[in-house]
PDB file of C-alpha atoms in Angstrom:
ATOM      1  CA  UNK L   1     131.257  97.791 110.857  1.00 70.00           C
ATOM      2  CA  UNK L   2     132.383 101.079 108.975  1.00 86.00           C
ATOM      3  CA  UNK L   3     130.551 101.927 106.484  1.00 95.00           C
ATOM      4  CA  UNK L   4     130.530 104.959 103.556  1.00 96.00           C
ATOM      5  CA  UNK L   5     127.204 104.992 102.202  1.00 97.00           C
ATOM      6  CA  UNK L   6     123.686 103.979 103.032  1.00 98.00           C
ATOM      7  CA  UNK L   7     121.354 103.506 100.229  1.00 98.00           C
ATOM      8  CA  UNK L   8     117.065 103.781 101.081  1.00 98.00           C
ATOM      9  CA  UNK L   9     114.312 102.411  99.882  1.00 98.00           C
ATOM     10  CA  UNK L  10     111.433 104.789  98.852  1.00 98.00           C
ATOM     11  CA  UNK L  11     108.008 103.901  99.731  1.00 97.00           C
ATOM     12  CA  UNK L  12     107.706 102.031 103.079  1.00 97.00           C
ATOM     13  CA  UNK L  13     111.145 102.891 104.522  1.00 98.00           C
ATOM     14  CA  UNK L  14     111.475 107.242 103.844  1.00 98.00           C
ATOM     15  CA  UNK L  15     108.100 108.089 102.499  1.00 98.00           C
ATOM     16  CA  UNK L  16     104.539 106.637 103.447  1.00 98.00           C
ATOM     17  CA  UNK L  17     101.378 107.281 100.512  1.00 98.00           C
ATOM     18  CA  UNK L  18      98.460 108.321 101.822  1.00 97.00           C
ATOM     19  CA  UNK L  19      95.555 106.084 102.770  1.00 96.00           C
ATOM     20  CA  UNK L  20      93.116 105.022  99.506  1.00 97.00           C
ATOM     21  CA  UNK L  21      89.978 107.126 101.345  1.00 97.00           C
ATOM     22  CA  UNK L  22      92.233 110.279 101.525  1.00 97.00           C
ATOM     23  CA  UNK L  23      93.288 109.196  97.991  1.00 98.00           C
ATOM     24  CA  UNK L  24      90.231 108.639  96.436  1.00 98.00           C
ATOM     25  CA  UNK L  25      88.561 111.987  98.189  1.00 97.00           C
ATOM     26  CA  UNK L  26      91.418 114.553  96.942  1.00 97.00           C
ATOM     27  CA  UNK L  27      90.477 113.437  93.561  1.00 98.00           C
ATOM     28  CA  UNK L  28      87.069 113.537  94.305  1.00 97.00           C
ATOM     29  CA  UNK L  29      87.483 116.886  95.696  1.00 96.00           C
ATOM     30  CA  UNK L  30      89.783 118.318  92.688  1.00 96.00           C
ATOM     31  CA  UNK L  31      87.041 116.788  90.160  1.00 95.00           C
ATOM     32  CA  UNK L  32      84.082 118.454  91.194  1.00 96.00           C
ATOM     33  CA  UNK L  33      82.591 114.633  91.932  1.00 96.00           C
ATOM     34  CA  UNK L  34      80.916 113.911  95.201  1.00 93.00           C
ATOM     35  CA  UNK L  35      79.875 110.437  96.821  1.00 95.00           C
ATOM     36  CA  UNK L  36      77.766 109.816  99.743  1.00 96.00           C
ATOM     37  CA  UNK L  37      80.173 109.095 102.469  1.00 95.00           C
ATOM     38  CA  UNK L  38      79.213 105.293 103.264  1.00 97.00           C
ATOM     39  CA  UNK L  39      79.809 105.187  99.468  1.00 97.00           C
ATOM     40  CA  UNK L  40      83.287 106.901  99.318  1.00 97.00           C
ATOM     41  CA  UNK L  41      84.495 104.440 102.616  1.00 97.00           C
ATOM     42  CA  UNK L  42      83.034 101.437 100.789  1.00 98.00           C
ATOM     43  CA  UNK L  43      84.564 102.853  96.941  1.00 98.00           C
ATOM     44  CA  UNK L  44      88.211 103.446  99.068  1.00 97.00           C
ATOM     45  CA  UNK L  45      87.950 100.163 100.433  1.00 97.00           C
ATOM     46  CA  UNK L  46      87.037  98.128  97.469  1.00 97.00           C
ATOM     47  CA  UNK L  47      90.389 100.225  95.419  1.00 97.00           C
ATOM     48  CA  UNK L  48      92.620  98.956  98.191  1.00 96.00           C
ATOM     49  CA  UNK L  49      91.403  95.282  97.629  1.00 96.00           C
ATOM     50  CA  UNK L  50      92.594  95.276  94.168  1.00 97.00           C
ATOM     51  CA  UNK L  51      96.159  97.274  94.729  1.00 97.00           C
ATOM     52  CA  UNK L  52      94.863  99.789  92.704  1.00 97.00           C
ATOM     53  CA  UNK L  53      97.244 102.802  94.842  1.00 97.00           C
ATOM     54  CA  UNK L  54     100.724 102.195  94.060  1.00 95.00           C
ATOM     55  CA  UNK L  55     103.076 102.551  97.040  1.00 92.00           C
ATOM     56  CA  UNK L  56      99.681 101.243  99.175  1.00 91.00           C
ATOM     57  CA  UNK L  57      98.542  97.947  99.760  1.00 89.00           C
ATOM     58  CA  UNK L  58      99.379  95.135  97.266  1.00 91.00           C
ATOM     59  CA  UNK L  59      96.101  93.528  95.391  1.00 94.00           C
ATOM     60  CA  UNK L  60      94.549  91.210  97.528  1.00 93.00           C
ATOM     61  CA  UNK L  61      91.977  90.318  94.801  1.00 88.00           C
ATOM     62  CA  UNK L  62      93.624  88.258  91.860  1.00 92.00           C
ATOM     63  CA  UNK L  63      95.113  90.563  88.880  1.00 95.00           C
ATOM     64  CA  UNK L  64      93.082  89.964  85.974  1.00 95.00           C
ATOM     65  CA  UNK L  65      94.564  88.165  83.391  1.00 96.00           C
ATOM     66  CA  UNK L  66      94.396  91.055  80.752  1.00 95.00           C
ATOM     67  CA  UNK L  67      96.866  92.656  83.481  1.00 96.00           C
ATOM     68  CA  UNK L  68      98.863  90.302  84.345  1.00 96.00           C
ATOM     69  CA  UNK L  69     101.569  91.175  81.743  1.00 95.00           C
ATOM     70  CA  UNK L  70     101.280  94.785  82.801  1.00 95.00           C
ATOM     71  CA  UNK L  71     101.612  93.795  86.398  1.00 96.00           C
ATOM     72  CA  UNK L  72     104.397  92.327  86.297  1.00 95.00           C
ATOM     73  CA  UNK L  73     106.108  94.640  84.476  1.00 95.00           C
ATOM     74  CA  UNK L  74     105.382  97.334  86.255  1.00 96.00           C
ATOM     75  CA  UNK L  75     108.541  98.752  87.108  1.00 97.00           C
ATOM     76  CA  UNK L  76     110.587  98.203  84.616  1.00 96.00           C
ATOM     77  CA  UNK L  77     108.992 100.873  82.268  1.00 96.00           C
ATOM     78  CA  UNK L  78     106.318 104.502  82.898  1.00 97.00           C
ATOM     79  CA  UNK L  79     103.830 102.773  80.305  1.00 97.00           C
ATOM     80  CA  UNK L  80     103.628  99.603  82.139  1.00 97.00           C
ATOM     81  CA  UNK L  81     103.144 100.785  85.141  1.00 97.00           C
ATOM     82  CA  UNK L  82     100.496 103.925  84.400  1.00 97.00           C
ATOM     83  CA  UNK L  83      99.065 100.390  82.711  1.00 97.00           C
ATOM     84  CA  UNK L  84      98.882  98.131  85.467  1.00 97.00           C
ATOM     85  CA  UNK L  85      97.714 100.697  88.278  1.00 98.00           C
ATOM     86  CA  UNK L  86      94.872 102.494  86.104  1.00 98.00           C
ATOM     87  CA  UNK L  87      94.023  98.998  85.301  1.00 97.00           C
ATOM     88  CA  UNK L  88      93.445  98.172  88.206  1.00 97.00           C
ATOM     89  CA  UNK L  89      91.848 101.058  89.652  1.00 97.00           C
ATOM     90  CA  UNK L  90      88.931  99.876  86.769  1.00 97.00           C
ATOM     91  CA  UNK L  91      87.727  97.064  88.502  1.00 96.00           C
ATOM     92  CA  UNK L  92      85.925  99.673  90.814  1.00 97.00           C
ATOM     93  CA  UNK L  93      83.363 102.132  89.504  1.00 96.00           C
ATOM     94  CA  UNK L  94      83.741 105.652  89.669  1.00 97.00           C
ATOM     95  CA  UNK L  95      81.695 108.226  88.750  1.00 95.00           C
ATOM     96  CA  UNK L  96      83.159 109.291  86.002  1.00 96.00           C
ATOM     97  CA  UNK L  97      85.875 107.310  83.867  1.00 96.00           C
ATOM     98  CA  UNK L  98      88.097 110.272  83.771  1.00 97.00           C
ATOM     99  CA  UNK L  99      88.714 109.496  87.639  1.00 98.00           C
ATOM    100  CA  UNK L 100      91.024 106.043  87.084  1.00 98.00           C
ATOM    101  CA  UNK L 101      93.130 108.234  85.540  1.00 97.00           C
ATOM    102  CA  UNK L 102      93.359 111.378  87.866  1.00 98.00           C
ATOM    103  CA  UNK L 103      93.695 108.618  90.259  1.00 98.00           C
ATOM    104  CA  UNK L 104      96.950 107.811  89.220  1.00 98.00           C
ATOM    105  CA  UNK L 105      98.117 111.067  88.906  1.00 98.00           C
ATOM    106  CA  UNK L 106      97.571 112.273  92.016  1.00 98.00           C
ATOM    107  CA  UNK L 107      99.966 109.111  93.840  1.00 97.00           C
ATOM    108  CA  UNK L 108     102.696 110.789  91.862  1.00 97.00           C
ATOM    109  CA  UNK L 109     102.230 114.043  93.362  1.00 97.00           C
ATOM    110  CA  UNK L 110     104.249 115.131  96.557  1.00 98.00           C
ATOM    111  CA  UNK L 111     101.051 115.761  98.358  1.00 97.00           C
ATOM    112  CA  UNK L 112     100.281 112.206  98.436  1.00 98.00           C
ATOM    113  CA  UNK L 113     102.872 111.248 100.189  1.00 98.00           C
ATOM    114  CA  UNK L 114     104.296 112.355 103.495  1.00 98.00           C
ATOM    115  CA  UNK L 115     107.989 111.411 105.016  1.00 98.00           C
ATOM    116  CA  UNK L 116     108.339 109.125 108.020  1.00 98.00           C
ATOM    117  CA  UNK L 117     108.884 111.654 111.447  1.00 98.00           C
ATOM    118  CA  UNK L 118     112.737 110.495 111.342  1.00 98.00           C
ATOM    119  CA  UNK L 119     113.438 110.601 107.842  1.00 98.00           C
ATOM    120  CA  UNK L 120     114.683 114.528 107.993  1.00 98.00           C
ATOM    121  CA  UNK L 121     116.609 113.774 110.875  1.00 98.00           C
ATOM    122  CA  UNK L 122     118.146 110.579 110.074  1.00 98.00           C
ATOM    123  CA  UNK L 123     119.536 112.063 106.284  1.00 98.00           C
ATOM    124  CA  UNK L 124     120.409 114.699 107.455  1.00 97.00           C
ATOM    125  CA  UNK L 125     122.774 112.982 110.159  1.00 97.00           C
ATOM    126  CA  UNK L 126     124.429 110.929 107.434  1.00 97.00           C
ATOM    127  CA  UNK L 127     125.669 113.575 105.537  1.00 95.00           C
ATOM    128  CA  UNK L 128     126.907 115.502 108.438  1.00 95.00           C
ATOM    129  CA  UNK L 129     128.887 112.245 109.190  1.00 95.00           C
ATOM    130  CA  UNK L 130     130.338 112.690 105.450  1.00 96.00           C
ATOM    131  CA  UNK L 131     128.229 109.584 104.366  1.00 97.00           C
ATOM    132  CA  UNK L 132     127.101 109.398 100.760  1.00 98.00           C
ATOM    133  CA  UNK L 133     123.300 108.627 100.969  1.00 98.00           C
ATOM    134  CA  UNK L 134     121.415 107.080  97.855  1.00 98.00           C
ATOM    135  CA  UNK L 135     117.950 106.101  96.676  1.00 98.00           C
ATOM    136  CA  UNK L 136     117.440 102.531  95.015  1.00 98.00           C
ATOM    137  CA  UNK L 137     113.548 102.569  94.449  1.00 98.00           C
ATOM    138  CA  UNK L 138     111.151 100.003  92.049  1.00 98.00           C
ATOM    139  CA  UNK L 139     108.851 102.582  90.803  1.00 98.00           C
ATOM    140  CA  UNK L 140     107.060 103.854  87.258  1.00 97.00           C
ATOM    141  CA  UNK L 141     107.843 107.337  87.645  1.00 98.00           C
ATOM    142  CA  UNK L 142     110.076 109.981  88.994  1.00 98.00           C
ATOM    143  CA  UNK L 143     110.036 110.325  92.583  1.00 98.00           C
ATOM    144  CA  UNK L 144     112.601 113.294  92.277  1.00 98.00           C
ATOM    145  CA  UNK L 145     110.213 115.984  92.702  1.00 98.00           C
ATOM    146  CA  UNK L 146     108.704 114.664  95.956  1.00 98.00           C
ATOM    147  CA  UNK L 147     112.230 114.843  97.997  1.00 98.00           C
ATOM    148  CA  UNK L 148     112.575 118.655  96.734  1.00 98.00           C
ATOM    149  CA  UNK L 149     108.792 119.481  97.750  1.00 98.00           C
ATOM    150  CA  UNK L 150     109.506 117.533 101.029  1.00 98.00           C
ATOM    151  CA  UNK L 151     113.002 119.302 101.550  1.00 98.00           C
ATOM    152  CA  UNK L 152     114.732 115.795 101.466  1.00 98.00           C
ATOM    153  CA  UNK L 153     116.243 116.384  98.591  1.00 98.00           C
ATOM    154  CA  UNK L 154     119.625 117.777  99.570  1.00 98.00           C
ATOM    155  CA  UNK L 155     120.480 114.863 101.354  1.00 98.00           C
ATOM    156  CA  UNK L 156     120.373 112.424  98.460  1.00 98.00           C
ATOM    157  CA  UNK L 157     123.622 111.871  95.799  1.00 98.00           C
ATOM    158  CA  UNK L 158     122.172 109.599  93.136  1.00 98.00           C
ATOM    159  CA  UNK L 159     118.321 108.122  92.681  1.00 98.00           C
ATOM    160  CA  UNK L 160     118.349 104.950  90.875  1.00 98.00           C
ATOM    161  CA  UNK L 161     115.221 104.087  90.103  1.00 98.00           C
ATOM    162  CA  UNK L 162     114.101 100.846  88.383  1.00 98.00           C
ATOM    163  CA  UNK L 163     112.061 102.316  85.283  1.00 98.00           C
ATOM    164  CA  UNK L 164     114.835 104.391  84.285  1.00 98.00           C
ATOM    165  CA  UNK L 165     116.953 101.047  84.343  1.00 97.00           C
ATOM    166  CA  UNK L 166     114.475  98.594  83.148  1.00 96.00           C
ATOM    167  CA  UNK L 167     115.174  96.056  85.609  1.00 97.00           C
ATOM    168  CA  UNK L 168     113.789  95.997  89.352  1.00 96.00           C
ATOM    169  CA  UNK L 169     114.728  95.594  92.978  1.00 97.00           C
ATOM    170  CA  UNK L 170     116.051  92.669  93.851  1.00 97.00           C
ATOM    171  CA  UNK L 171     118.507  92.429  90.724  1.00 97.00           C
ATOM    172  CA  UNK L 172     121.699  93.248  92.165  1.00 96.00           C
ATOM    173  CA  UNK L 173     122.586  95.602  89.240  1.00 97.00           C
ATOM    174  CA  UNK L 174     119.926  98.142  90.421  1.00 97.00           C
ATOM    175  CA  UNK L 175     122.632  98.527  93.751  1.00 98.00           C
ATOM    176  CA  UNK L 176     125.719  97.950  91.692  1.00 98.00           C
ATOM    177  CA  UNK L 177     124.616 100.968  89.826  1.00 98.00           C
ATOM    178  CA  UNK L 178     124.086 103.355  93.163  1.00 98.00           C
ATOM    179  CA  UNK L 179     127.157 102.334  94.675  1.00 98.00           C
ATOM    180  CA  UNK L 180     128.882 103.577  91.437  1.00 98.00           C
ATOM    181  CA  UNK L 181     126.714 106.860  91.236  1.00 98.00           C
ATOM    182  CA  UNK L 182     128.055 107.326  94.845  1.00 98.00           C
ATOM    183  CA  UNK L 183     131.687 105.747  94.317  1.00 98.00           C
ATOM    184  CA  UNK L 184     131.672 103.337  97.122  1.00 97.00           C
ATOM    185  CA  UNK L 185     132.412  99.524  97.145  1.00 97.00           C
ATOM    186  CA  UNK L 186     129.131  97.611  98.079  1.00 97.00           C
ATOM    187  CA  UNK L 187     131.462  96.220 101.032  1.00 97.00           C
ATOM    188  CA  UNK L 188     131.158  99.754 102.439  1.00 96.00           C
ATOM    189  CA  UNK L 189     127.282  99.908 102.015  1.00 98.00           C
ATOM    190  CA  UNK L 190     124.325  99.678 104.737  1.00 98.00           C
ATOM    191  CA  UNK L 191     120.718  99.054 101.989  1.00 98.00           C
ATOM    192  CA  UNK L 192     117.717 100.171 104.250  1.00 98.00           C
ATOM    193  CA  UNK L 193     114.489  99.251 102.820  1.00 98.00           C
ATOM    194  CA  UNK L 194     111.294  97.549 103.906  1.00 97.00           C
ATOM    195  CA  UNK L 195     110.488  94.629 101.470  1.00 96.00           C
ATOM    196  CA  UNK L 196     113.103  91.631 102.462  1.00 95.00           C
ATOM    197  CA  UNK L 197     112.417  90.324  98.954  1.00 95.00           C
ATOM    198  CA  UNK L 198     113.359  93.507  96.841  1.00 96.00           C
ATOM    199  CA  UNK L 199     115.906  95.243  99.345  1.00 97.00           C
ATOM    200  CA  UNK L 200     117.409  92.120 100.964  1.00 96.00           C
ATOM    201  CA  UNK L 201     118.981  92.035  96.981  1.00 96.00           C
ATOM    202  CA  UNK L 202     121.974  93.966  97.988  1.00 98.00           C
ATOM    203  CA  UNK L 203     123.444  91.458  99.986  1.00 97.00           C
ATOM    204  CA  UNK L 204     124.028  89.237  96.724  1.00 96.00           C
ATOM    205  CA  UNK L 205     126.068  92.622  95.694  1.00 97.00           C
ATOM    206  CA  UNK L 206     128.213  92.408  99.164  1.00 97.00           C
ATOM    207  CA  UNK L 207     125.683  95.487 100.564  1.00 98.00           C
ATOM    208  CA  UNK L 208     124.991  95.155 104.158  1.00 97.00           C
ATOM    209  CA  UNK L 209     121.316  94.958 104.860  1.00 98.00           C
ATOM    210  CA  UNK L 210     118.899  96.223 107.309  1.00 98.00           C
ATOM    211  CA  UNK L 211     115.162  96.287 107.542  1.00 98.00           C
ATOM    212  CA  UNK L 212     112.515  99.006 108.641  1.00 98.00           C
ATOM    213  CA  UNK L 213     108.383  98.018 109.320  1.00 96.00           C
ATOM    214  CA  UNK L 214     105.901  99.258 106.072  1.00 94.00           C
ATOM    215  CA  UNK L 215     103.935 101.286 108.159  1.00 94.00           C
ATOM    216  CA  UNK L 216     101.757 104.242 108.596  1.00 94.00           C
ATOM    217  CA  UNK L 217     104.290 107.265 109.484  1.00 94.00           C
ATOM    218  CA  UNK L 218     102.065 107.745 112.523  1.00 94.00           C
ATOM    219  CA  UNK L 219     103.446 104.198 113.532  1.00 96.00           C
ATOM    220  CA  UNK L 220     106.725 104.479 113.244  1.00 96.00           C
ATOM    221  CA  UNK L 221     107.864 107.997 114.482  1.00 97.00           C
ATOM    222  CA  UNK L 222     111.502 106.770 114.874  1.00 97.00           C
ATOM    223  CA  UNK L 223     112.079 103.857 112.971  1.00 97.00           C
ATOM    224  CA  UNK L 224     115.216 104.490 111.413  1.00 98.00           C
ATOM    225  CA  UNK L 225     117.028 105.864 113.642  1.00 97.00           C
ATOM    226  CA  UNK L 226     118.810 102.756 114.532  1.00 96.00           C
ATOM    227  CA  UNK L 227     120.517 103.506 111.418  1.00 97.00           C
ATOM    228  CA  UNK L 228     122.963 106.013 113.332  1.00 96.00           C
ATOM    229  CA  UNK L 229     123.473 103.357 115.331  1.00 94.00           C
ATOM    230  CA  UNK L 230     125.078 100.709 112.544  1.00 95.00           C
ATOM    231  CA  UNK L 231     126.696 103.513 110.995  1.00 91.00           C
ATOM    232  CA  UNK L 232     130.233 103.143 112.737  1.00 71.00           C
ATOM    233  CA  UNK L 233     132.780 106.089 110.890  1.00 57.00           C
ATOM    234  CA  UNK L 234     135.309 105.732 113.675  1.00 54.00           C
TER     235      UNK L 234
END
């Protein structure tokens, strides 16, 4: 199949956030707080459990009521989502309540996140190709500034990310909207993404789909590369 644009997911499928101990001990670090280190591992762990590191783990502890509103609105809107994470991040003691918030913070900071091994290669590749290349992420806040740190950014035509929309992956508008940004037909588009709930939204649109692994960039030092290989411009 020939196709003239490939729109990516964000976290999971270009980009990878940091592990919650690594997290929570740049904060730490940046604070002027210290915690025994059995007590960081077990305080890391414990923020993991409830989800409290967006782009990380989801909660595996039940979202408080009081959040539940937040929670699921999460995406749609900067307040809602600062609310749900920070939230969150509450249920676990810190030692000092200043830290929830510096928390959050520092998961929108390009340090905190690192691209896949691939991801330079792979966008780069497509736009040699003469493929438009888009970003359709559910997020709370602007992920813009971690492709230009990261030296991704050149690669990408349009972000469309769902809190600047105020609707979220898998509503097919989110990819109707890209594939206008980037003037191509959904018929012509690969979506790449990780979450086969969210992503696999595209093919309602007509977008062909295909799916990476969420993890560790360690992992998965060629994942997408099999992209180049469904991208057909013959």
């Amino acid at each position: 199949m020939t196709f003239k644009g490939v729109l990516f997911d964000f976290s999971g499928t270009l980009f990878r956030v940091e592990d919650t101990e690594s997290w929570l001990r740049a904060v730490l670090a940046e604070s002027g707080h210290t915690l025994p280190e059995p007590e960081l591992a077990r305080t890391a762990r414990a923020l993991g459990a409830v989800g409290a590191l967006a782009g990380g783990a989801r909660p595996v502890r039940p979202v408080p009521d009081d959040l539940l509103a937040a929670w699921e609105a999460r995406d749609i809107s900067a307040e809602q989502h600062r609310a749900a994470f920070t939230g969150l991040s509450r249920q676990v003691s810190l030692p000092d309540p200043a830290l929830h918030g510096a928390l959050y913070d520092r998961q929108m900071r390009p340090a905190a996140w690192t691209p896949y091994p691939d991801a330079a290669e792979v966008l780069g590749a497509l736009r040699e190709r003469g493929l438009a290349v888009g970003v359709v992420s559910n997020i709370g806040w602007d992920l813009r500034p971690v492709f230009r740190a990261h030296g991704l950014d050149p690669y990408v035509g349009t972000y469309v990310l769902s809190y600047e929309h105020g609707v979220r992956k898998p509503d097919r508008r989110l990819f109707a909207t890209a594939c206008a940004e980037l003037g191509i037909a959904p018929g012509d588009t690969l979506m790449v993404g990780d979450d086969r709930g969210a992503d696999g939204g595209a093919a309602a649109l007509g977008c062909a789909v295909h799916f990476v692994d969420h993890l560790p960039a360690a992992d998965r030092p060629d994942g997408l590369r099999p992209v180049l290989g469904l991208v057909d411009t013959d």
